[in-house]
């Protein structure tokens, strides 16, 4: 489990910080508190998890492994990077 971040670490906006503190006092979960409670996936965090098609998700853990479609770790990481770049570009256009 990740360490709990303070309201100042979660947001630089004073109003948001105030609301995060109030939410914690009332026991209301926020996106920040849920993210702090979630344990990250080591495979996905390393970019070795492929969710591009309905046959997966494929989780590759060692060199030489391939997903159902035949993609290697390098291919999956490249696909994930390109999708993230495209999503970021689309969100800012």
PDB file of C-alpha atoms in Angstrom:
ATOM      1  CA  UNK A   1       0.000   0.000   0.000  1.00  0.00           C
ATOM      2  CA  UNK A   2       1.258   3.459  -0.894  1.00  0.00           C
ATOM      3  CA  UNK A   3       1.812   6.061   1.768  1.00  0.00           C
ATOM      4  CA  UNK A   4      -0.952   8.550   2.456  1.00  0.00           C
ATOM      5  CA  UNK A   5      -0.290  11.962   0.944  1.00  0.00           C
ATOM      6  CA  UNK A   6      -1.230  15.226   2.641  1.00  0.00           C
ATOM      7  CA  UNK A   7      -3.748  17.618   1.113  1.00  0.00           C
ATOM      8  CA  UNK A   8      -0.835  19.879   0.141  1.00  0.00           C
ATOM      9  CA  UNK A   9       0.784  16.994  -1.763  1.00  0.00           C
ATOM     10  CA  UNK A  10      -2.494  16.131  -3.463  1.00  0.00           C
ATOM     11  CA  UNK A  11      -3.299  19.617  -4.748  1.00  0.00           C
ATOM     12  CA  UNK A  12      -1.676  23.035  -4.935  1.00  0.00           C
ATOM     13  CA  UNK A  13      -5.075  24.776  -4.853  1.00  0.00           C
ATOM     14  CA  UNK A  14      -5.934  26.045  -1.341  1.00  0.00           C
ATOM     15  CA  UNK A  15      -9.687  25.556  -1.859  1.00  0.00           C
ATOM     16  CA  UNK A  16      -9.166  21.973  -3.011  1.00  0.00           C
ATOM     17  CA  UNK A  17      -6.882  21.341  -0.042  1.00  0.00           C
ATOM     18  CA  UNK A  18      -9.587  22.595   2.306  1.00  0.00           C
ATOM     19  CA  UNK A  19     -12.165  20.306   0.710  1.00  0.00           C
ATOM     20  CA  UNK A  20      -9.805  17.300   0.832  1.00  0.00           C
ATOM     21  CA  UNK A  21      -9.243  17.880   4.548  1.00  0.00           C
ATOM     22  CA  UNK A  22     -13.012  18.215   5.135  1.00  0.00           C
ATOM     23  CA  UNK A  23     -13.739  15.066   3.122  1.00  0.00           C
ATOM     24  CA  UNK A  24     -11.242  13.150   5.255  1.00  0.00           C
ATOM     25  CA  UNK A  25     -12.839  14.479   8.458  1.00  0.00           C
ATOM     26  CA  UNK A  26     -16.245  13.259   7.233  1.00  0.00           C
ATOM     27  CA  UNK A  27     -14.888   9.913   6.071  1.00  0.00           C
ATOM     28  CA  UNK A  28     -15.702  10.633   2.430  1.00  0.00           C
ATOM     29  CA  UNK A  29     -13.431   8.937  -0.085  1.00  0.00           C
ATOM     30  CA  UNK A  30     -11.876  10.976  -2.869  1.00  0.00           C
ATOM     31  CA  UNK A  31      -9.969  10.008  -5.993  1.00  0.00           C
ATOM     32  CA  UNK A  32      -6.793  10.896  -4.107  1.00  0.00           C
ATOM     33  CA  UNK A  33      -7.579   8.742  -1.057  1.00  0.00           C
ATOM     34  CA  UNK A  34      -8.608   5.794  -3.260  1.00  0.00           C
ATOM     35  CA  UNK A  35      -5.382   6.113  -5.271  1.00  0.00           C
ATOM     36  CA  UNK A  36      -3.363   6.161  -2.039  1.00  0.00           C
ATOM     37  CA  UNK A  37      -5.114   2.965  -0.887  1.00  0.00           C
ATOM     38  CA  UNK A  38      -4.610   1.106  -4.171  1.00  0.00           C
ATOM     39  CA  UNK A  39      -1.571  -1.115  -4.566  1.00  0.00           C
ATOM     40  CA  UNK A  40      -0.061  -0.599  -8.022  1.00  0.00           C
ATOM     41  CA  UNK A  41       0.361  -3.599 -10.307  1.00  0.00           C
ATOM     42  CA  UNK A  42       4.046  -4.318 -10.888  1.00  0.00           C
ATOM     43  CA  UNK A  43       3.429  -5.771 -14.356  1.00  0.00           C
ATOM     44  CA  UNK A  44       1.224  -2.909 -15.539  1.00  0.00           C
ATOM     45  CA  UNK A  45       3.475  -0.319 -13.923  1.00  0.00           C
ATOM     46  CA  UNK A  46       6.399  -1.631 -15.971  1.00  0.00           C
ATOM     47  CA  UNK A  47       4.318  -1.382 -19.169  1.00  0.00           C
ATOM     48  CA  UNK A  48       4.210  -5.150 -19.702  1.00  0.00           C
ATOM     49  CA  UNK A  49       0.415  -5.504 -19.614  1.00  0.00           C
ATOM     50  CA  UNK A  50      -1.546  -5.377 -22.859  1.00  0.00           C
ATOM     51  CA  UNK A  51      -5.263  -4.610 -22.915  1.00  0.00           C
ATOM     52  CA  UNK A  52      -5.549  -3.734 -26.599  1.00  0.00           C
ATOM     53  CA  UNK A  53      -7.884  -6.544 -27.657  1.00  0.00           C
ATOM     54  CA  UNK A  54     -10.616  -8.765 -26.265  1.00  0.00           C
ATOM     55  CA  UNK A  55      -8.299 -11.780 -25.975  1.00  0.00           C
ATOM     56  CA  UNK A  56      -6.325 -10.333 -23.065  1.00  0.00           C
ATOM     57  CA  UNK A  57      -5.223  -8.849 -20.880  1.00  0.00           C
ATOM     58  CA  UNK A  58      -1.846 -10.401 -21.549  1.00  0.00           C
ATOM     59  CA  UNK A  59       0.744  -9.984 -18.803  1.00  0.00           C
ATOM     60  CA  UNK A  60       4.251 -10.703 -19.966  1.00  0.00           C
ATOM     61  CA  UNK A  61       6.859 -11.157 -17.269  1.00  0.00           C
ATOM     62  CA  UNK A  62      10.005 -12.264 -19.061  1.00  0.00           C
ATOM     63  CA  UNK A  63      11.865 -11.732 -22.327  1.00  0.00           C
ATOM     64  CA  UNK A  64      10.824 -14.055 -25.110  1.00  0.00           C
ATOM     65  CA  UNK A  65       7.202 -14.298 -24.007  1.00  0.00           C
ATOM     66  CA  UNK A  66       4.511 -13.208 -26.430  1.00  0.00           C
ATOM     67  CA  UNK A  67       0.901 -12.255 -25.969  1.00  0.00           C
ATOM     68  CA  UNK A  68      -2.003 -14.054 -27.632  1.00  0.00           C
ATOM     69  CA  UNK A  69      -1.540 -11.899 -30.737  1.00  0.00           C
ATOM     70  CA  UNK A  70       2.205 -12.544 -30.827  1.00  0.00           C
ATOM     71  CA  UNK A  71       3.257  -9.165 -29.418  1.00  0.00           C
ATOM     72  CA  UNK A  72       6.505  -9.085 -27.438  1.00  0.00           C
ATOM     73  CA  UNK A  73       7.149  -6.928 -24.365  1.00  0.00           C
ATOM     74  CA  UNK A  74       8.786  -4.301 -26.598  1.00  0.00           C
ATOM     75  CA  UNK A  75       5.760  -4.225 -28.925  1.00  0.00           C
ATOM     76  CA  UNK A  76       3.341  -3.900 -26.014  1.00  0.00           C
ATOM     77  CA  UNK A  77       5.358  -1.092 -24.430  1.00  0.00           C
ATOM     78  CA  UNK A  78       5.552   0.745 -27.761  1.00  0.00           C
ATOM     79  CA  UNK A  79       1.783   0.365 -28.295  1.00  0.00           C
ATOM     80  CA  UNK A  80       1.060   1.612 -24.779  1.00  0.00           C
ATOM     81  CA  UNK A  81       3.323   4.641 -25.280  1.00  0.00           C
ATOM     82  CA  UNK A  82       1.766   5.567 -28.637  1.00  0.00           C
ATOM     83  CA  UNK A  83      -1.767   5.198 -27.235  1.00  0.00           C
ATOM     84  CA  UNK A  84      -0.868   7.428 -24.258  1.00  0.00           C
ATOM     85  CA  UNK A  85       0.626  10.064 -26.582  1.00  0.00           C
ATOM     86  CA  UNK A  86      -2.425   9.961 -28.869  1.00  0.00           C
ATOM     87  CA  UNK A  87      -4.815  10.219 -25.911  1.00  0.00           C
ATOM     88  CA  UNK A  88      -2.878  13.174 -24.515  1.00  0.00           C
ATOM     89  CA  UNK A  89      -2.807  14.920 -27.874  1.00  0.00           C
ATOM     90  CA  UNK A  90      -6.532  14.336 -28.397  1.00  0.00           C
ATOM     91  CA  UNK A  91      -7.331  15.732 -24.955  1.00  0.00           C
ATOM     92  CA  UNK A  92      -5.522  18.983 -25.716  1.00  0.00           C
ATOM     93  CA  UNK A  93      -6.793  19.718 -29.208  1.00  0.00           C
TER      94      UNK A  93
END
